[in-house]
Amino acid sequence: MNLLIIAPCLISPFYVYRGPKGKEYETARRLRKLIGELGDEWQVLAYPCPEYELIGWPRAPASREVYKRLGMRERARIIADFIGRVLTEEKPEKVVFVGVKGSPTCGVFHTSSSDPDRYPYTAMQEFFYLSKEERLERSRELVKGQNFELRPLPGILFEILMARFPEEVYVEFDKEDVKGSIKRLEEVL
């Protein structure tokens, strides 16, 4: 057996912090098609969304540093323990982890970064009461106002996973380049 371990928002776009947009729907559609074409030797594990587990949904956009301050490292360790248990018990021959470019938790090689001292933490609560249209607009404002930067670091969960399972294959899915990301994933599968 081979195991594809994938960020849940990639196959079910409703986990995305503000709700899905076009690129999330396209990503999910293309990945579900690819998964459907995998042979019987593959199984898929969509682990629990760390951000959903910690904050819920919907939630405001936040950086790696903000999530770290909110206690994400402990939540990520619990999810990594779950994944480790699956790997120990099932003993797959090949393991491919798929994360999300720019994610504060599930970024493989790139994460979002900002100054956690400047973050408006009340926005997390505010998002619960906003409509989808209001969340999309408020998300744009927060991202711009917080000066989020893309940094060459893994997200919090993937930092833990890569330390625990360094021999496995890691693929970063870029929702801004769905076609290229699908191609890269096909090459390692």
PDB file of C-alpha atoms in Angstrom:
ATOM      1  CA  MET A   1       0.000   0.000   0.000  1.00  0.00           C
ATOM      2  CA  ASN A   2       1.025   3.583  -0.752  1.00  0.00           C
ATOM      3  CA  LEU A   3      -0.350   6.535   1.179  1.00  0.00           C
ATOM      4  CA  LEU A   4      -1.184  10.029  -0.037  1.00  0.00           C
ATOM      5  CA  ILE A   5      -1.438  12.349   2.988  1.00  0.00           C
ATOM      6  CA  ILE A   6      -3.134  15.560   1.943  1.00  0.00           C
ATOM      7  CA  ALA A   7      -4.221  18.857   3.480  1.00  0.00           C
ATOM      8  CA  PRO A   8      -8.014  18.611   3.789  1.00  0.00           C
ATOM      9  CA  CYS A   9      -8.700  22.028   2.246  1.00  0.00           C
ATOM     10  CA  LEU A  10      -7.225  20.801  -1.023  1.00  0.00           C
ATOM     11  CA  ILE A  11      -9.976  18.235  -1.570  1.00  0.00           C
ATOM     12  CA  SER A  12     -12.771  19.950   0.376  1.00  0.00           C
ATOM     13  CA  PRO A  13     -12.526  23.710  -0.166  1.00  0.00           C
ATOM     14  CA  PHE A  14     -14.882  24.603   2.659  1.00  0.00           C
ATOM     15  CA  TYR A  15     -12.082  24.449   5.247  1.00  0.00           C
ATOM     16  CA  VAL A  16     -10.404  27.557   3.799  1.00  0.00           C
ATOM     17  CA  TYR A  17     -10.384  30.285   6.446  1.00  0.00           C
ATOM     18  CA  ARG A  18     -12.785  32.659   4.690  1.00  0.00           C
ATOM     19  CA  GLY A  19     -14.692  30.119   2.592  1.00  0.00           C
ATOM     20  CA  PRO A  20     -13.961  28.889  -0.923  1.00  0.00           C
ATOM     21  CA  LYS A  21     -13.405  30.968  -4.028  1.00  0.00           C
ATOM     22  CA  GLY A  22     -12.805  29.904  -7.632  1.00  0.00           C
ATOM     23  CA  LYS A  23      -9.245  28.653  -7.137  1.00  0.00           C
ATOM     24  CA  GLU A  24     -10.293  26.471  -4.190  1.00  0.00           C
ATOM     25  CA  TYR A  25     -13.115  24.887  -6.197  1.00  0.00           C
ATOM     26  CA  GLU A  26     -10.766  24.289  -9.145  1.00  0.00           C
ATOM     27  CA  THR A  27      -8.080  22.796  -6.894  1.00  0.00           C
ATOM     28  CA  ALA A  28     -10.560  20.431  -5.218  1.00  0.00           C
ATOM     29  CA  ARG A  29     -12.100  19.360  -8.539  1.00  0.00           C
ATOM     30  CA  ARG A  30      -8.732  18.600 -10.150  1.00  0.00           C
ATOM     31  CA  LEU A  31      -7.330  16.790  -7.092  1.00  0.00           C
ATOM     32  CA  ARG A  32     -10.447  14.651  -6.623  1.00  0.00           C
ATOM     33  CA  LYS A  33     -10.160  13.649 -10.283  1.00  0.00           C
ATOM     34  CA  LEU A  34      -6.488  12.739  -9.832  1.00  0.00           C
ATOM     35  CA  ILE A  35      -7.226  10.758  -6.670  1.00  0.00           C
ATOM     36  CA  GLY A  36      -9.999   8.909  -8.488  1.00  0.00           C
ATOM     37  CA  GLU A  37      -7.467   7.807 -11.109  1.00  0.00           C
ATOM     38  CA  LEU A  38      -5.014   6.350  -8.587  1.00  0.00           C
ATOM     39  CA  GLY A  39      -4.683   2.597  -8.572  1.00  0.00           C
ATOM     40  CA  ASP A  40      -5.854   0.236  -5.862  1.00  0.00           C
ATOM     41  CA  GLU A  41      -2.407   0.370  -4.250  1.00  0.00           C
ATOM     42  CA  TRP A  42      -3.064   3.952  -3.045  1.00  0.00           C
ATOM     43  CA  GLN A  43      -4.972   5.089   0.021  1.00  0.00           C
ATOM     44  CA  VAL A  44      -5.686   8.713   0.948  1.00  0.00           C
ATOM     45  CA  LEU A  45      -5.474  10.342   4.376  1.00  0.00           C
ATOM     46  CA  ALA A  46      -6.925  13.838   4.680  1.00  0.00           C
ATOM     47  CA  TYR A  47      -5.834  14.726   8.213  1.00  0.00           C
ATOM     48  CA  PRO A  48      -7.870  17.103  10.419  1.00  0.00           C
ATOM     49  CA  CYS A  49      -7.415  20.755   9.488  1.00  0.00           C
ATOM     50  CA  PRO A  50      -5.148  22.243  12.185  1.00  0.00           C
ATOM     51  CA  GLU A  51      -6.579  25.735  11.804  1.00  0.00           C
ATOM     52  CA  TYR A  52     -10.163  24.479  12.016  1.00  0.00           C
ATOM     53  CA  GLU A  53      -9.258  22.374  15.036  1.00  0.00           C
ATOM     54  CA  LEU A  54      -7.768  25.389  16.834  1.00  0.00           C
ATOM     55  CA  ILE A  55     -10.025  28.289  15.778  1.00  0.00           C
ATOM     56  CA  GLY A  56     -13.061  26.859  13.986  1.00  0.00           C
ATOM     57  CA  TRP A  57     -14.658  28.259  10.863  1.00  0.00           C
ATOM     58  CA  PRO A  58     -14.871  30.799   9.424  1.00  0.00           C
ATOM     59  CA  ARG A  59     -11.758  32.488  10.700  1.00  0.00           C
ATOM     60  CA  ALA A  60      -9.652  35.486   9.814  1.00  0.00           C
ATOM     61  CA  PRO A  61      -6.466  35.072   7.785  1.00  0.00           C
ATOM     62  CA  ALA A  62      -3.443  34.776  10.045  1.00  0.00           C
ATOM     63  CA  SER A  63       0.275  34.161   9.698  1.00  0.00           C
ATOM     64  CA  ARG A  64       2.507  31.413  11.028  1.00  0.00           C
ATOM     65  CA  GLU A  65       3.619  33.657  13.887  1.00  0.00           C
ATOM     66  CA  VAL A  66       0.034  34.485  14.882  1.00  0.00           C
ATOM     67  CA  TYR A  67      -0.951  30.817  14.920  1.00  0.00           C
ATOM     68  CA  LYS A  68       2.145  29.959  16.901  1.00  0.00           C
ATOM     69  CA  ARG A  69       1.136  32.544  19.501  1.00  0.00           C
ATOM     70  CA  LEU A  70      -2.403  31.098  19.595  1.00  0.00           C
ATOM     71  CA  GLY A  71      -1.061  27.639  20.505  1.00  0.00           C
ATOM     72  CA  MET A  72      -0.947  25.929  17.122  1.00  0.00           C
ATOM     73  CA  ARG A  73       2.220  23.977  17.873  1.00  0.00           C
ATOM     74  CA  GLU A  74       0.382  21.759  20.393  1.00  0.00           C
ATOM     75  CA  ARG A  75      -2.568  21.190  18.023  1.00  0.00           C
ATOM     76  CA  ALA A  76      -0.117  20.371  15.207  1.00  0.00           C
ATOM     77  CA  ARG A  77       1.702  17.845  17.420  1.00  0.00           C
ATOM     78  CA  ILE A  78      -1.583  16.030  18.070  1.00  0.00           C
ATOM     79  CA  ILE A  79      -2.282  15.813  14.333  1.00  0.00           C
ATOM     80  CA  ALA A  80       1.309  14.693  13.651  1.00  0.00           C
ATOM     81  CA  ASP A  81       0.864  11.996  16.324  1.00  0.00           C
ATOM     82  CA  PHE A  82      -2.259  10.776  14.524  1.00  0.00           C
ATOM     83  CA  ILE A  83      -0.420  10.641  11.201  1.00  0.00           C
ATOM     84  CA  GLY A  84       2.515   8.878  12.855  1.00  0.00           C
ATOM     85  CA  ARG A  85       0.212   6.262  14.323  1.00  0.00           C
ATOM     86  CA  VAL A  86      -1.310   5.591  10.904  1.00  0.00           C
ATOM     87  CA  LEU A  87       2.166   5.220   9.371  1.00  0.00           C
ATOM     88  CA  THR A  88       3.328   2.910  12.176  1.00  0.00           C
ATOM     89  CA  GLU A  89       0.270   0.661  12.000  1.00  0.00           C
ATOM     90  CA  GLU A  90      -0.254   0.563   8.224  1.00  0.00           C
ATOM     91  CA  LYS A  91       3.431   0.553   7.169  1.00  0.00           C
ATOM     92  CA  PRO A  92       2.927   2.010   3.681  1.00  0.00           C
ATOM     93  CA  GLU A  93       5.644   1.370   1.101  1.00  0.00           C
ATOM     94  CA  LYS A  94       5.516   4.933  -0.222  1.00  0.00           C
ATOM     95  CA  VAL A  95       4.252   8.077   1.507  1.00  0.00           C
ATOM     96  CA  VAL A  96       3.565  11.384  -0.209  1.00  0.00           C
ATOM     97  CA  PHE A  97       2.633  14.426   1.877  1.00  0.00           C
ATOM     98  CA  VAL A  98       0.824  17.274   0.090  1.00  0.00           C
ATOM     99  CA  GLY A  99       0.625  20.697   1.723  1.00  0.00           C
ATOM    100  CA  VAL A 100      -0.465  24.178   0.649  1.00  0.00           C
ATOM    101  CA  LYS A 101       1.902  26.907  -0.486  1.00  0.00           C
ATOM    102  CA  GLY A 102       1.698  29.888   1.863  1.00  0.00           C
ATOM    103  CA  SER A 103      -0.307  28.142   4.570  1.00  0.00           C
ATOM    104  CA  PRO A 104       0.715  29.071   8.115  1.00  0.00           C
ATOM    105  CA  THR A 105       0.248  25.445   9.161  1.00  0.00           C
ATOM    106  CA  CYS A 106       0.339  23.303   6.021  1.00  0.00           C
ATOM    107  CA  GLY A 107       2.908  25.125   3.923  1.00  0.00           C
ATOM    108  CA  VAL A 108       5.618  22.697   2.856  1.00  0.00           C
ATOM    109  CA  PHE A 109       8.352  25.047   1.673  1.00  0.00           C
ATOM    110  CA  HIS A 110       6.601  28.434   1.961  1.00  0.00           C
ATOM    111  CA  THR A 111       4.495  29.952   4.725  1.00  0.00           C
ATOM    112  CA  SER A 112       2.857  33.287   5.437  1.00  0.00           C
ATOM    113  CA  SER A 113       4.622  35.570   7.872  1.00  0.00           C
ATOM    114  CA  SER A 114       3.727  38.766   9.711  1.00  0.00           C
ATOM    115  CA  ASP A 115       4.325  40.623  12.957  1.00  0.00           C
ATOM    116  CA  PRO A 116       2.137  38.939  15.609  1.00  0.00           C
ATOM    117  CA  ASP A 117       2.262  42.048  17.797  1.00  0.00           C
ATOM    118  CA  ARG A 118       0.360  44.033  15.152  1.00  0.00           C
ATOM    119  CA  TYR A 119      -2.347  41.414  14.500  1.00  0.00           C
ATOM    120  CA  PRO A 120      -5.965  42.358  15.387  1.00  0.00           C
ATOM    121  CA  TYR A 121      -6.829  39.187  17.330  1.00  0.00           C
ATOM    122  CA  THR A 122     -10.466  40.269  17.694  1.00  0.00           C
ATOM    123  CA  ALA A 123     -10.832  39.627  13.941  1.00  0.00           C
ATOM    124  CA  MET A 124     -10.901  35.884  14.660  1.00  0.00           C
ATOM    125  CA  GLN A 125     -14.184  36.277  16.568  1.00  0.00           C
ATOM    126  CA  GLU A 126     -15.544  38.860  14.122  1.00  0.00           C
ATOM    127  CA  PHE A 127     -15.358  36.462  11.159  1.00  0.00           C
ATOM    128  CA  PHE A 128     -17.905  34.121  12.690  1.00  0.00           C
ATOM    129  CA  TYR A 129     -20.648  36.729  12.174  1.00  0.00           C
ATOM    130  CA  LEU A 130     -19.780  37.892   8.652  1.00  0.00           C
ATOM    131  CA  SER A 131     -21.449  36.729   5.451  1.00  0.00           C
ATOM    132  CA  LYS A 132     -19.265  35.158   2.762  1.00  0.00           C
ATOM    133  CA  GLU A 133     -19.066  38.402   0.791  1.00  0.00           C
ATOM    134  CA  GLU A 134     -18.151  40.347   3.922  1.00  0.00           C
ATOM    135  CA  ARG A 135     -15.494  37.742   4.826  1.00  0.00           C
ATOM    136  CA  LEU A 136     -13.915  37.970   1.377  1.00  0.00           C
ATOM    137  CA  GLU A 137     -13.698  41.762   1.641  1.00  0.00           C
ATOM    138  CA  ARG A 138     -12.456  41.718   5.246  1.00  0.00           C
ATOM    139  CA  SER A 139      -9.865  39.051   4.341  1.00  0.00           C
ATOM    140  CA  ARG A 140      -8.423  41.308   1.641  1.00  0.00           C
ATOM    141  CA  GLU A 141      -8.242  44.182   4.135  1.00  0.00           C
ATOM    142  CA  LEU A 142      -6.504  42.060   6.780  1.00  0.00           C
ATOM    143  CA  VAL A 143      -3.997  40.553   4.371  1.00  0.00           C
ATOM    144  CA  LYS A 144      -3.101  43.989   3.035  1.00  0.00           C
ATOM    145  CA  GLY A 145      -3.049  45.637   6.471  1.00  0.00           C
ATOM    146  CA  GLN A 146      -0.894  42.934   8.038  1.00  0.00           C
ATOM    147  CA  ASN A 147       1.693  42.956   5.250  1.00  0.00           C
ATOM    148  CA  PHE A 148       1.723  39.163   5.039  1.00  0.00           C
ATOM    149  CA  GLU A 149       4.904  37.935   3.394  1.00  0.00           C
ATOM    150  CA  LEU A 150       5.612  34.609   1.763  1.00  0.00           C
ATOM    151  CA  ARG A 151       8.693  33.175   3.501  1.00  0.00           C
ATOM    152  CA  PRO A 152      10.762  30.104   2.603  1.00  0.00           C
ATOM    153  CA  LEU A 153       9.794  28.128   5.721  1.00  0.00           C
ATOM    154  CA  PRO A 154       7.417  25.251   6.350  1.00  0.00           C
ATOM    155  CA  GLY A 155       4.128  25.860   8.105  1.00  0.00           C
ATOM    156  CA  ILE A 156       3.846  24.777  11.737  1.00  0.00           C
ATOM    157  CA  LEU A 157       2.437  21.283  11.066  1.00  0.00           C
ATOM    158  CA  PHE A 158       4.779  20.549   8.176  1.00  0.00           C
ATOM    159  CA  GLU A 159       7.784  21.650  10.204  1.00  0.00           C
ATOM    160  CA  ILE A 160       6.881  18.929  12.704  1.00  0.00           C
ATOM    161  CA  LEU A 161       6.093  16.352  10.004  1.00  0.00           C
ATOM    162  CA  MET A 162       9.333  16.951   8.114  1.00  0.00           C
ATOM    163  CA  ALA A 163      11.342  16.561  11.329  1.00  0.00           C
ATOM    164  CA  ARG A 164       9.555  13.318  12.239  1.00  0.00           C
ATOM    165  CA  PHE A 165       9.391  11.804   8.753  1.00  0.00           C
ATOM    166  CA  PRO A 166      12.357  13.242   6.816  1.00  0.00           C
ATOM    167  CA  GLU A 167      12.580  10.287   4.407  1.00  0.00           C
ATOM    168  CA  GLU A 168       9.104  10.822   2.940  1.00  0.00           C
ATOM    169  CA  VAL A 169       8.154  12.751  -0.202  1.00  0.00           C
ATOM    170  CA  TYR A 170       6.766  16.279   0.245  1.00  0.00           C
ATOM    171  CA  VAL A 171       4.860  18.224  -2.418  1.00  0.00           C
ATOM    172  CA  GLU A 172       3.688  21.807  -2.083  1.00  0.00           C
ATOM    173  CA  PHE A 173       0.449  22.586  -3.902  1.00  0.00           C
ATOM    174  CA  ASP A 174       0.205  26.133  -5.228  1.00  0.00           C
ATOM    175  CA  LYS A 175      -3.424  27.185  -5.733  1.00  0.00           C
ATOM    176  CA  GLU A 176      -2.157  30.002  -7.981  1.00  0.00           C
ATOM    177  CA  ASP A 177      -0.683  27.333 -10.299  1.00  0.00           C
ATOM    178  CA  VAL A 178      -3.161  24.451 -10.165  1.00  0.00           C
ATOM    179  CA  LYS A 179      -2.035  22.940 -13.471  1.00  0.00           C
ATOM    180  CA  GLY A 180       1.662  22.985 -12.509  1.00  0.00           C
ATOM    181  CA  SER A 181       0.897  21.651  -9.034  1.00  0.00           C
ATOM    182  CA  ILE A 182      -1.125  18.752 -10.443  1.00  0.00           C
ATOM    183  CA  LYS A 183       1.738  17.959 -12.815  1.00  0.00           C
ATOM    184  CA  ARG A 184       4.299  17.940  -9.974  1.00  0.00           C
ATOM    185  CA  LEU A 185       2.066  15.682  -7.903  1.00  0.00           C
ATOM    186  CA  GLU A 186       1.502  13.284 -10.813  1.00  0.00           C
ATOM    187  CA  GLU A 187       5.276  13.004 -11.257  1.00  0.00           C
ATOM    188  CA  VAL A 188       5.838  11.804  -7.681  1.00  0.00           C
ATOM    189  CA  LEU A 189       2.829   9.476  -7.624  1.00  0.00           C
TER     190      LEU A 189
END
